[in-house]
Amino acid sequence: GAVVSQHPSWVICKSGTSVKIECRSLDFQATTMFWYRQFPKQSLMLMATSNEGSKATYEQGVEKDKFLINHASLTLSTLTVTSAHPEDSSFYICSARPGEVQPQHFGDGTRLSIL
Amino acid sequence: AQRVTQPEKLLSVFKGAPVELKCNYSYSGSPELFWYVQYSRQRLQLLLRHISRESIKGFTADLNKGETSFHLKKPFAQEEDSAMYYCALEGNYGQNFVFGPGTRLSVLP
């Protein structure tokens, strides 16, 4: 149980393109989902916390207009990287939590490469 | 600000040897500590959390508030334990989730 699906797993696109990444909890409802970014050989950095039906909470230094997060249902959160540039190339990972005191369950991640 | 440190980037031990992955944290409140593991080509998954006080795959971790540590231990390492291990901290009310830099454990035959 507690499976999180992330799609797509790999994206290559041109600079200036907007890219949407989906994160779905397949067998549970998630009131809270998290979006992380992982640079090569570095740890996961929390970008934002997404709560169903409300605005996401962004970590310091993360541009909310650049990384649009939508959590429209209890099983789906999306991250849209707007007007992506090569410096946005990274590994993006989402996680979902079934409840406030429950641990996070992670997706497989999305490798984003901007040419 | 909260912070998690894992001093070893790479730890190599022989099969059957004891292993200890170090984790220290800084947080002003009462955090919840976790260990996550990522096996080769697999997703990150929870190994254990301090409030559960359980042993998973032979691993244990004790929260030492005096030393602000949450070291992961296993008395006899197995080759299948080779993976990337991340220590993580969650602050009060489910906020401020921070990962450590990770330690790659390599168990040699």
mmCIF file of C-alpha atoms in Angstrom:
data_model
loop_
_atom_site.group_PDB
_atom_site.id
_atom_site.type_symbol
_atom_site.label_atom_id
_atom_site.label_comp_id
_atom_site.label_asym_id
_atom_site.label_seq_id
_atom_site.Cartn_x
_atom_site.Cartn_y
_atom_site.Cartn_z
ATOM 1 C CA GLY A 1 0.000 0.000 0.000
ATOM 2 C CA ALA A 2 0.815 3.718 0.044
ATOM 3 C CA VAL A 3 2.037 4.024 -3.524
ATOM 4 C CA VAL A 4 2.882 7.375 -5.057
ATOM 5 C CA SER A 5 3.070 7.662 -8.814
ATOM 6 C CA GLN A 6 5.000 10.454 -10.502
ATOM 7 C CA HIS A 7 4.754 11.257 -14.179
ATOM 8 C CA PRO A 8 6.629 11.720 -16.422
ATOM 9 C CA SER A 9 9.813 10.042 -15.274
ATOM 10 C CA TRP A 10 12.001 11.917 -17.733
ATOM 11 C CA VAL A 11 11.499 15.106 -19.704
ATOM 12 C CA ILE A 12 13.775 16.761 -22.236
ATOM 13 C CA CYS A 13 12.616 20.055 -23.683
ATOM 14 C CA LYS A 14 13.779 23.331 -25.114
ATOM 15 C CA SER A 15 14.494 26.429 -23.080
ATOM 16 C CA GLY A 16 11.406 28.572 -22.594
ATOM 17 C CA THR A 17 9.021 25.634 -22.464
ATOM 18 C CA SER A 18 6.700 25.063 -19.512
ATOM 19 C CA VAL A 19 6.731 21.568 -18.066
ATOM 20 C CA LYS A 20 4.094 19.942 -15.875
ATOM 21 C CA ILE A 21 4.886 17.092 -13.493
ATOM 22 C CA GLU A 22 2.114 15.079 -11.869
ATOM 23 C CA CYS A 23 2.162 13.382 -8.496
ATOM 24 C CA ARG A 24 -0.615 10.948 -7.619
ATOM 25 C CA SER A 25 -1.329 8.937 -4.514
ATOM 26 C CA LEU A 26 -2.739 5.705 -5.899
ATOM 27 C CA ASP A 27 -4.247 3.971 -2.908
ATOM 28 C CA PHE A 28 -4.683 6.658 -0.300
ATOM 29 C CA GLN A 29 -5.822 10.225 0.042
ATOM 30 C CA ALA A 30 -3.159 12.783 0.706
ATOM 31 C CA THR A 31 -4.079 16.081 2.279
ATOM 32 C CA THR A 32 -0.445 17.110 2.056
ATOM 33 C CA MET A 33 2.067 16.568 -0.711
ATOM 34 C CA PHE A 34 5.651 17.760 -0.891
ATOM 35 C CA TRP A 35 7.873 18.717 -3.792
ATOM 36 C CA TYR A 36 11.638 18.273 -3.601
ATOM 37 C CA ARG A 37 14.531 19.056 -5.880
ATOM 38 C CA GLN A 38 17.729 17.053 -5.940
ATOM 39 C CA PHE A 39 20.888 18.244 -7.657
ATOM 40 C CA PRO A 40 23.526 15.677 -8.640
ATOM 41 C CA LYS A 41 25.332 14.218 -5.656
ATOM 42 C CA GLN A 42 23.313 16.357 -3.260
ATOM 43 C CA SER A 43 20.468 15.718 -0.899
ATOM 44 C CA LEU A 44 16.803 16.461 -1.403
ATOM 45 C CA MET A 45 15.815 20.058 -0.892
ATOM 46 C CA LEU A 46 12.226 20.802 0.003
ATOM 47 C CA MET A 47 10.727 23.271 -2.464
ATOM 48 C CA ALA A 48 7.167 23.539 -1.278
ATOM 49 C CA THR A 49 4.406 21.948 0.729
ATOM 50 C CA SER A 50 1.145 21.478 -1.092
ATOM 51 C CA ASN A 51 -2.154 21.278 0.781
ATOM 52 C CA GLU A 52 -5.341 20.196 -0.941
ATOM 53 C CA GLY A 53 -7.627 23.098 -1.672
ATOM 54 C CA SER A 54 -5.254 25.826 -0.564
ATOM 55 C CA LYS A 55 -2.174 27.646 -1.747
ATOM 56 C CA ALA A 56 1.162 25.935 -1.511
ATOM 57 C CA THR A 57 3.731 27.004 1.051
ATOM 58 C CA TYR A 58 7.070 27.681 -0.578
ATOM 59 C CA GLU A 59 10.461 27.398 1.047
ATOM 60 C CA GLN A 60 12.718 30.408 1.164
ATOM 61 C CA GLY A 61 14.436 31.043 -2.120
ATOM 62 C CA VAL A 62 11.935 29.129 -4.244
ATOM 63 C CA GLU A 63 10.127 31.310 -6.776
ATOM 64 C CA LYS A 64 6.412 30.608 -6.577
ATOM 65 C CA ASP A 65 5.777 32.183 -9.971
ATOM 66 C CA LYS A 66 8.412 29.944 -11.488
ATOM 67 C CA PHE A 67 7.265 26.720 -9.845
ATOM 68 C CA LEU A 68 3.482 26.634 -9.897
ATOM 69 C CA ILE A 69 1.889 24.050 -7.646
ATOM 70 C CA ASN A 70 -1.703 22.927 -7.826
ATOM 71 C CA HIS A 71 -3.280 20.441 -5.426
ATOM 72 C CA ALA A 72 -6.792 20.223 -6.778
ATOM 73 C CA SER A 73 -7.767 16.868 -5.296
ATOM 74 C CA LEU A 74 -6.780 14.574 -2.465
ATOM 75 C CA THR A 75 -4.889 12.332 -4.852
ATOM 76 C CA LEU A 76 -3.217 14.715 -7.276
ATOM 77 C CA SER A 77 -0.703 17.523 -7.066
ATOM 78 C CA THR A 78 1.033 19.092 -10.050
ATOM 79 C CA LEU A 79 4.234 21.065 -10.340
ATOM 80 C CA THR A 80 4.602 23.286 -13.390
ATOM 81 C CA VAL A 81 8.019 24.682 -14.173
ATOM 82 C CA THR A 82 7.210 27.786 -16.168
ATOM 83 C CA SER A 83 9.497 29.065 -18.914
ATOM 84 C CA ALA A 84 12.119 26.511 -17.981
ATOM 85 C CA HIS A 85 15.799 27.292 -18.488
ATOM 86 C CA PRO A 86 18.892 25.070 -18.352
ATOM 87 C CA GLU A 87 19.498 25.966 -14.702
ATOM 88 C CA ASP A 88 16.134 24.372 -13.882
ATOM 89 C CA SER A 89 17.471 21.004 -15.009
ATOM 90 C CA SER A 90 17.321 18.752 -11.998
ATOM 91 C CA PHE A 91 15.654 15.739 -10.430
ATOM 92 C CA TYR A 92 12.253 16.582 -8.982
ATOM 93 C CA ILE A 93 10.662 14.254 -6.436
ATOM 94 C CA CYS A 94 7.226 14.393 -4.874
ATOM 95 C CA SER A 95 5.941 12.753 -1.750
ATOM 96 C CA ALA A 96 2.532 12.339 -0.186
ATOM 97 C CA ARG A 97 1.376 11.882 3.373
ATOM 98 C CA PRO A 98 -1.835 9.982 4.256
ATOM 99 C CA GLY A 99 -2.292 11.964 7.455
ATOM 100 C CA GLU A 100 -0.596 14.523 9.639
ATOM 101 C CA VAL A 101 1.254 11.993 11.779
ATOM 102 C CA GLN A 102 1.949 9.587 8.942
ATOM 103 C CA PRO A 103 5.321 9.346 7.197
ATOM 104 C CA GLN A 104 5.832 10.539 3.656
ATOM 105 C CA HIS A 105 5.740 8.161 0.712
ATOM 106 C CA PHE A 106 7.859 9.095 -2.262
ATOM 107 C CA GLY A 107 7.412 8.968 -6.002
ATOM 108 C CA ASP A 108 10.105 7.735 -8.360
ATOM 109 C CA GLY A 109 11.084 11.249 -9.359
ATOM 110 C CA THR A 110 11.202 13.159 -12.627
ATOM 111 C CA ARG A 111 14.440 13.977 -14.360
ATOM 112 C CA LEU A 112 14.064 17.311 -16.125
ATOM 113 C CA SER A 113 16.611 18.297 -18.746
ATOM 114 C CA ILE A 114 16.314 21.707 -20.377
ATOM 115 C CA LEU A 115 18.326 22.201 -23.544
ATOM 116 C CA ALA B 1 17.148 26.940 11.497
ATOM 117 C CA GLN B 2 16.887 23.193 11.479
ATOM 118 C CA ARG B 3 19.743 21.222 10.026
ATOM 119 C CA VAL B 4 20.705 17.589 9.569
ATOM 120 C CA THR B 5 24.292 16.461 9.127
ATOM 121 C CA GLN B 6 25.680 13.115 8.064
ATOM 122 C CA PRO B 7 29.447 13.314 8.290
ATOM 123 C CA GLU B 8 30.239 10.336 6.099
ATOM 124 C CA LYS B 9 29.533 10.500 2.386
ATOM 125 C CA LEU B 10 30.663 6.922 1.898
ATOM 126 C CA LEU B 11 30.949 4.079 4.362
ATOM 127 C CA SER B 12 32.364 0.708 3.394
ATOM 128 C CA VAL B 13 32.198 -2.341 5.656
ATOM 129 C CA PHE B 14 32.625 -6.059 5.167
ATOM 130 C CA LYS B 15 29.701 -8.434 5.281
ATOM 131 C CA GLY B 16 28.972 -9.480 8.847
ATOM 132 C CA ALA B 17 30.635 -6.428 10.365
ATOM 133 C CA PRO B 18 28.718 -3.941 12.496
ATOM 134 C CA VAL B 19 27.696 -0.720 10.836
ATOM 135 C CA GLU B 20 26.812 2.692 12.214
ATOM 136 C CA LEU B 21 25.615 5.556 10.066
ATOM 137 C CA LYS B 22 25.903 8.836 11.918
ATOM 138 C CA CYS B 23 23.299 11.556 11.972
ATOM 139 C CA ASN B 24 23.252 14.751 13.994
ATOM 140 C CA TYR B 25 20.649 17.436 13.955
ATOM 141 C CA SER B 26 19.940 20.930 15.182
ATOM 142 C CA TYR B 27 16.419 22.034 15.964
ATOM 143 C CA SER B 28 15.038 24.217 18.702
ATOM 144 C CA GLY B 29 11.864 22.244 19.319
ATOM 145 C CA SER B 30 11.039 18.553 19.561
ATOM 146 C CA PRO B 31 11.654 17.051 16.155
ATOM 147 C CA GLU B 32 10.684 13.763 14.681
ATOM 148 C CA LEU B 33 13.608 11.894 13.139
ATOM 149 C CA PHE B 34 13.556 9.452 10.254
ATOM 150 C CA TRP B 35 15.886 7.271 8.270
ATOM 151 C CA TYR B 36 15.114 6.828 4.593
ATOM 152 C CA VAL B 37 16.857 4.366 2.280
ATOM 153 C CA GLN B 38 17.248 4.345 -1.473
ATOM 154 C CA TYR B 39 18.388 1.109 -3.064
ATOM 155 C CA SER B 40 19.881 1.168 -6.517
ATOM 156 C CA ARG B 41 17.306 2.239 -9.119
ATOM 157 C CA GLN B 42 14.495 2.312 -6.602
ATOM 158 C CA ARG B 43 12.506 5.087 -5.006
ATOM 159 C CA LEU B 44 13.243 6.575 -1.652
ATOM 160 C CA GLN B 45 11.495 4.648 1.103
ATOM 161 C CA LEU B 46 11.072 4.967 4.818
ATOM 162 C CA LEU B 47 13.330 2.691 6.840
ATOM 163 C CA LEU B 48 12.339 3.720 10.332
ATOM 164 C CA ARG B 49 11.213 6.610 12.490
ATOM 165 C CA HIS B 50 12.174 7.284 16.058
ATOM 166 C CA ILE B 51 8.665 7.371 17.489
ATOM 167 C CA SER B 52 8.034 3.818 16.308
ATOM 168 C CA ARG B 53 10.973 2.401 18.232
ATOM 169 C CA GLU B 54 11.055 -0.566 15.907
ATOM 170 C CA SER B 55 13.735 -2.547 14.167
ATOM 171 C CA ILE B 56 13.502 -2.806 10.407
ATOM 172 C CA LYS B 57 15.730 -5.212 8.490
ATOM 173 C CA GLY B 58 17.885 -5.458 11.589
ATOM 174 C CA PHE B 59 18.461 -1.696 11.764
ATOM 175 C CA THR B 60 17.799 0.352 14.876
ATOM 176 C CA ALA B 61 18.210 4.014 15.703
ATOM 177 C CA ASP B 62 17.958 5.736 19.058
ATOM 178 C CA LEU B 63 17.231 9.398 19.453
ATOM 179 C CA ASN B 64 19.745 10.972 21.815
ATOM 180 C CA LYS B 65 18.455 14.423 22.649
ATOM 181 C CA GLY B 66 21.512 15.270 24.733
ATOM 182 C CA GLU B 67 23.855 14.660 21.829
ATOM 183 C CA THR B 68 21.219 15.627 19.217
ATOM 184 C CA SER B 69 21.975 12.444 17.363
ATOM 185 C CA PHE B 70 19.993 9.711 15.653
ATOM 186 C CA HIS B 71 22.613 7.219 14.531
ATOM 187 C CA LEU B 72 21.525 4.169 12.521
ATOM 188 C CA LYS B 73 23.008 0.849 13.574
ATOM 189 C CA LYS B 74 23.037 -2.758 12.512
ATOM 190 C CA PRO B 75 25.103 -5.436 14.249
ATOM 191 C CA PHE B 76 25.806 -7.568 11.172
ATOM 192 C CA ALA B 77 25.771 -5.888 7.766
ATOM 193 C CA GLN B 78 24.522 -7.771 4.714
ATOM 194 C CA GLU B 79 25.401 -7.133 1.073
ATOM 195 C CA GLU B 80 21.791 -6.227 0.335
ATOM 196 C CA ASP B 81 22.100 -3.346 2.792
ATOM 197 C CA SER B 82 24.227 -1.486 0.252
ATOM 198 C CA ALA B 83 22.269 1.662 -0.534
ATOM 199 C CA MET B 84 22.031 5.389 0.008
ATOM 200 C CA TYR B 85 20.795 6.323 3.474
ATOM 201 C CA TYR B 86 19.281 9.680 4.338
ATOM 202 C CA CYS B 87 18.576 10.977 7.808
ATOM 203 C CA ALA B 88 15.668 13.419 7.953
ATOM 204 C CA LEU B 89 14.060 15.713 10.473
ATOM 205 C CA GLU B 90 10.514 16.947 10.695
ATOM 206 C CA GLY B 91 9.702 19.909 12.863
ATOM 207 C CA ASN B 92 6.634 20.605 14.908
ATOM 208 C CA TYR B 93 3.206 20.347 13.290
ATOM 209 C CA GLY B 94 4.580 18.511 10.271
ATOM 210 C CA GLN B 95 6.555 21.464 9.030
ATOM 211 C CA ASN B 96 10.164 22.053 8.181
ATOM 212 C CA PHE B 97 11.099 18.725 6.697
ATOM 213 C CA VAL B 98 14.859 18.589 6.136
ATOM 214 C CA PHE B 99 17.039 15.838 4.709
ATOM 215 C CA GLY B 100 20.669 15.220 5.509
ATOM 216 C CA PRO B 101 23.201 14.947 2.672
ATOM 217 C CA GLY B 102 23.086 11.165 2.705
ATOM 218 C CA THR B 103 25.604 8.383 3.294
ATOM 219 C CA ARG B 104 26.298 5.701 0.740
ATOM 220 C CA LEU B 105 26.772 2.364 2.467
ATOM 221 C CA SER B 106 28.732 -0.253 0.611
ATOM 222 C CA VAL B 107 28.827 -3.734 2.129
ATOM 223 C CA LEU B 108 31.676 -5.739 0.703
ATOM 224 C CA PRO B 109 31.580 -9.549 0.353
#
